[in-house]
């Protein structure tokens, strides 16, 4: 089946650790996105990538890093510089070059700082 | 500044009691407005995209409408399985790839 997978579903981080969240899609979509969701708040854009080997910062990129070496993969690293990383992280992808195309979301990763 | 506001924050309905959710937006130029459904602990599920004022789309018990300032998600004769958080997002003309989300409406439908 075509879709977006995220792993792990749950992730626990100790203070000072870097952790990497995985996002894979087999929809052949060009663009991929990372969002953060906090309780009672809307989704906020962390990073996005429109093509392989290119990515841009979103609204809350500080303390995060990404790479886009393959079309189907867009991993997110939460670094120790991110002061409040506990949140629900969502990956999305969008097909085509038209801005009208819909973003489809993965199942999410819940990150908790111990 | 582009902004999306959803109301109410939470809504409780009896099964069969129709109602509407509101999404008000301010954006320099609207490219598209999106509705998603999100169940607890899961990723948002796409429902509708609306592009221009006057446009309407329907799916089962849900109907989305769009004006120049707001969108409504009408729920007709809801069932308990319609309970979820409904998210609204806009895409501006000058930012083709960025979605700006509201904080959502939590809907609970009681049997």
Coordinates of C-alpha atoms in Angstrom, one line a residue:
Chain A
X1 CA 0.0 0.0 0.0
X2 CA 1.1 3.5 -0.7
X3 CA 1.6 5.8 2.2
X4 CA 3.8 7.5 4.8
X5 CA 5.5 5.7 7.6
X6 CA 7.1 7.2 10.7
X7 CA 9.2 5.4 13.3
X8 CA 9.4 4.9 16.1
X9 CA 5.8 5.5 17.3
X10 CA 7.1 6.5 20.8
X11 CA 10.6 7.9 21.6
X12 CA 12.2 8.8 24.9
X13 CA 15.1 11.2 25.1
X14 CA 17.4 12.0 27.9
X15 CA 18.6 15.5 28.5
X16 CA 21.5 16.4 26.2
X17 CA 20.8 13.6 23.7
X18 CA 20.2 14.0 20.0
X19 CA 17.5 11.7 18.5
X20 CA 16.4 11.1 15.0
X21 CA 12.9 10.5 13.8
X22 CA 12.3 8.6 10.6
X23 CA 9.9 9.5 7.8
X24 CA 9.5 7.4 4.7
X25 CA 7.0 7.7 1.8
X26 CA 6.3 5.5 -1.2
X27 CA 3.9 7.9 -2.9
X28 CA 6.6 9.3 -5.2
X29 CA 5.9 12.7 -3.8
X30 CA 8.5 15.5 -4.4
X31 CA 7.8 17.6 -1.3
X32 CA 8.0 16.5 2.3
X33 CA 7.4 18.4 5.6
X34 CA 7.9 18.1 9.4
X35 CA 5.4 19.6 11.8
X36 CA 5.3 19.7 15.6
X37 CA 2.0 19.5 17.5
X38 CA 1.6 20.5 21.1
X39 CA -1.6 20.0 23.2
X40 CA -4.3 22.5 22.3
X41 CA -2.2 24.1 19.5
X42 CA -2.2 23.9 15.8
X43 CA 0.5 22.2 13.8
X44 CA 3.7 24.3 13.4
X45 CA 6.1 23.8 10.5
X46 CA 9.7 22.9 11.4
X47 CA 11.3 22.1 8.0
X48 CA 10.3 21.3 4.5
X49 CA 11.9 20.0 1.4
X50 CA 10.6 20.5 -2.2
X51 CA 13.2 18.3 -3.9
X52 CA 16.1 16.0 -3.1
X53 CA 19.2 17.7 -1.6
X54 CA 17.3 20.9 -0.8
X55 CA 15.3 21.9 2.3
X56 CA 14.2 25.2 4.0
X57 CA 13.5 26.2 7.5
X58 CA 9.9 26.6 8.7
X59 CA 8.6 28.7 11.6
X60 CA 10.3 26.8 14.4
X61 CA 13.5 25.3 13.0
X62 CA 15.8 26.2 15.9
X63 CA 17.1 23.0 17.6
X64 CA 16.2 20.8 14.7
X65 CA 18.0 19.5 11.6
X66 CA 17.0 17.5 8.5
X67 CA 18.5 15.9 5.5
X68 CA 17.0 14.9 2.1
X69 CA 19.4 12.5 0.4
X70 CA 16.6 10.3 -1.1
X71 CA 13.2 11.3 -2.5
X72 CA 11.4 8.8 -0.3
X73 CA 13.1 9.7 3.0
X74 CA 13.2 12.9 5.2
X75 CA 14.6 12.2 8.7
X76 CA 14.4 14.8 11.4
X77 CA 17.0 15.1 14.2
X78 CA 16.0 16.8 17.4
X79 CA 19.2 18.2 18.9
X80 CA 20.1 19.0 22.5
X81 CA 19.7 22.6 21.5
X82 CA 15.9 22.2 21.4
X83 CA 14.9 23.3 24.8
X84 CA 11.4 21.9 24.9
X85 CA 11.3 18.9 22.6
X86 CA 8.4 17.0 24.2
X87 CA 5.7 17.0 21.5
X88 CA 3.9 14.9 18.8
X89 CA 5.9 15.1 15.5
X90 CA 4.1 14.7 12.2
X91 CA 5.6 14.1 8.8
X92 CA 3.7 14.9 5.6
X93 CA 4.3 14.7 1.9
X94 CA 2.8 16.5 -1.1
X95 CA 2.9 15.5 -4.8
X96 CA 3.3 17.5 -7.9
X97 CA 4.7 21.0 -8.5
X98 CA 1.4 22.8 -8.1
X99 CA 0.9 24.4 -4.7
X100 CA -2.7 23.2 -4.8
X101 CA -1.7 19.6 -4.0
X102 CA -2.8 18.3 -0.7
X103 CA -0.4 17.3 2.1
X104 CA -0.9 13.8 3.5
X105 CA 0.3 12.9 6.9
X106 CA 2.0 10.0 8.6
X107 CA 0.9 8.4 11.9
X108 CA 3.3 10.5 14.0
X109 CA 6.0 10.0 16.6
X110 CA 5.5 11.0 20.2
X111 CA 8.7 12.3 21.7
X112 CA 9.1 12.6 25.5
X113 CA 12.1 14.0 27.3
X114 CA 12.9 12.1 30.5
Chain B
X1 CA 0.2 38.2 9.4
X2 CA -1.6 35.1 8.0
X3 CA -3.8 33.6 10.7
X4 CA -6.5 30.8 11.2
X5 CA -9.0 30.8 14.1
X6 CA -11.3 27.8 14.7
X7 CA -14.4 27.9 16.9
X8 CA -15.7 26.5 19.1
X9 CA -12.7 24.9 20.8
X10 CA -14.9 22.0 21.8
X11 CA -18.4 20.8 20.9
X12 CA -20.6 18.2 22.4
X13 CA -23.5 16.9 20.4
X14 CA -26.1 14.2 20.8
X15 CA -26.2 11.6 18.0
X16 CA -28.3 13.0 15.2
X17 CA -27.9 16.6 16.3
X18 CA -26.6 18.6 13.4
X19 CA -24.2 21.5 13.9
X20 CA -21.4 23.5 12.2
X21 CA -17.7 24.2 12.9
X22 CA -16.2 27.5 12.0
X23 CA -12.8 28.4 10.5
X24 CA -12.0 32.1 10.2
X25 CA -8.9 33.1 8.3
X26 CA -6.9 36.2 7.3
X27 CA -4.4 35.6 4.5
X28 CA -2.9 37.9 1.9
X29 CA -4.3 35.8 -0.8
X30 CA -5.9 32.4 -0.5
X31 CA -4.5 29.5 -2.6
X32 CA -6.5 26.8 -0.8
X33 CA -8.3 25.9 2.5
X34 CA -8.0 22.4 3.8
X35 CA -10.0 20.4 6.4
X36 CA -8.5 17.4 8.2
X37 CA -9.8 15.0 10.8
X38 CA -7.5 13.9 13.6
X39 CA -8.2 11.0 16.0
X40 CA -6.3 10.9 19.3
X41 CA -2.6 9.8 18.9
X42 CA -2.9 9.7 15.1
X43 CA -1.9 11.8 12.1
X44 CA -4.4 14.1 10.5
X45 CA -6.6 12.5 7.8
X46 CA -7.4 14.7 4.7
X47 CA -11.1 15.5 4.2
X48 CA -11.5 18.5 1.8
X49 CA -9.7 21.2 -0.2
X50 CA -11.6 24.4 -1.1
X51 CA -10.1 26.9 -3.5
X52 CA -12.6 29.7 -4.1
X53 CA -15.5 31.5 -2.4
X54 CA -18.8 29.7 -3.0
X55 CA -17.2 26.3 -3.4
X56 CA -18.8 23.4 -1.5
X57 CA -17.7 19.8 -1.0
X58 CA -19.4 16.9 0.6
X59 CA -18.4 13.5 2.0
X60 CA -20.9 11.4 3.8
X61 CA -22.3 13.4 6.8
X62 CA -19.8 16.3 6.2
X63 CA -20.1 19.3 4.0
X64 CA -17.5 22.1 3.8
X65 CA -18.2 25.6 2.5
X66 CA -16.0 28.6 1.8
X67 CA -16.5 32.4 1.8
X68 CA -13.9 35.1 1.5
X69 CA -13.3 35.2 5.3
X70 CA -14.3 31.8 6.7
X71 CA -15.2 28.2 6.1
X72 CA -17.8 26.0 7.7
X73 CA -17.8 22.3 8.3
X74 CA -21.4 21.2 8.6
X75 CA -22.1 17.9 10.2
X76 CA -25.5 16.4 9.5
X77 CA -27.0 13.8 11.8
X78 CA -23.6 13.0 13.4
X79 CA -22.8 9.5 14.8
X80 CA -20.4 8.7 17.7
X81 CA -17.7 7.7 15.1
X82 CA -17.6 11.3 14.0
X83 CA -16.0 12.2 17.3
X84 CA -12.5 13.6 16.6
X85 CA -10.6 16.9 16.3
X86 CA -11.2 18.7 13.1
X87 CA -8.4 20.9 11.8
X88 CA -8.5 23.7 9.3
X89 CA -5.5 25.0 7.4
X90 CA -4.9 27.7 4.8
X91 CA -2.3 28.0 2.1
X92 CA -1.4 31.5 0.9
X93 CA -0.7 32.5 -2.6
X94 CA 2.7 33.9 -1.8
X95 CA 3.7 30.7 0.1
X96 CA 2.9 27.8 -2.1
X97 CA 4.0 25.1 0.2
X98 CA 3.2 26.2 3.7
X99 CA 0.0 25.3 5.6
X100 CA -1.1 27.5 8.4
X101 CA -3.2 25.6 10.9
X102 CA -5.9 26.5 13.4
X103 CA -5.9 24.9 16.8
X104 CA -8.8 22.7 16.0
X105 CA -12.3 21.9 17.2
X106 CA -12.7 18.8 19.4
X107 CA -16.0 17.2 18.6
X108 CA -17.7 14.6 20.9
X109 CA -20.9 12.9 19.7
X110 CA -22.7 11.1 22.4
X111 CA -25.0 8.1 21.6

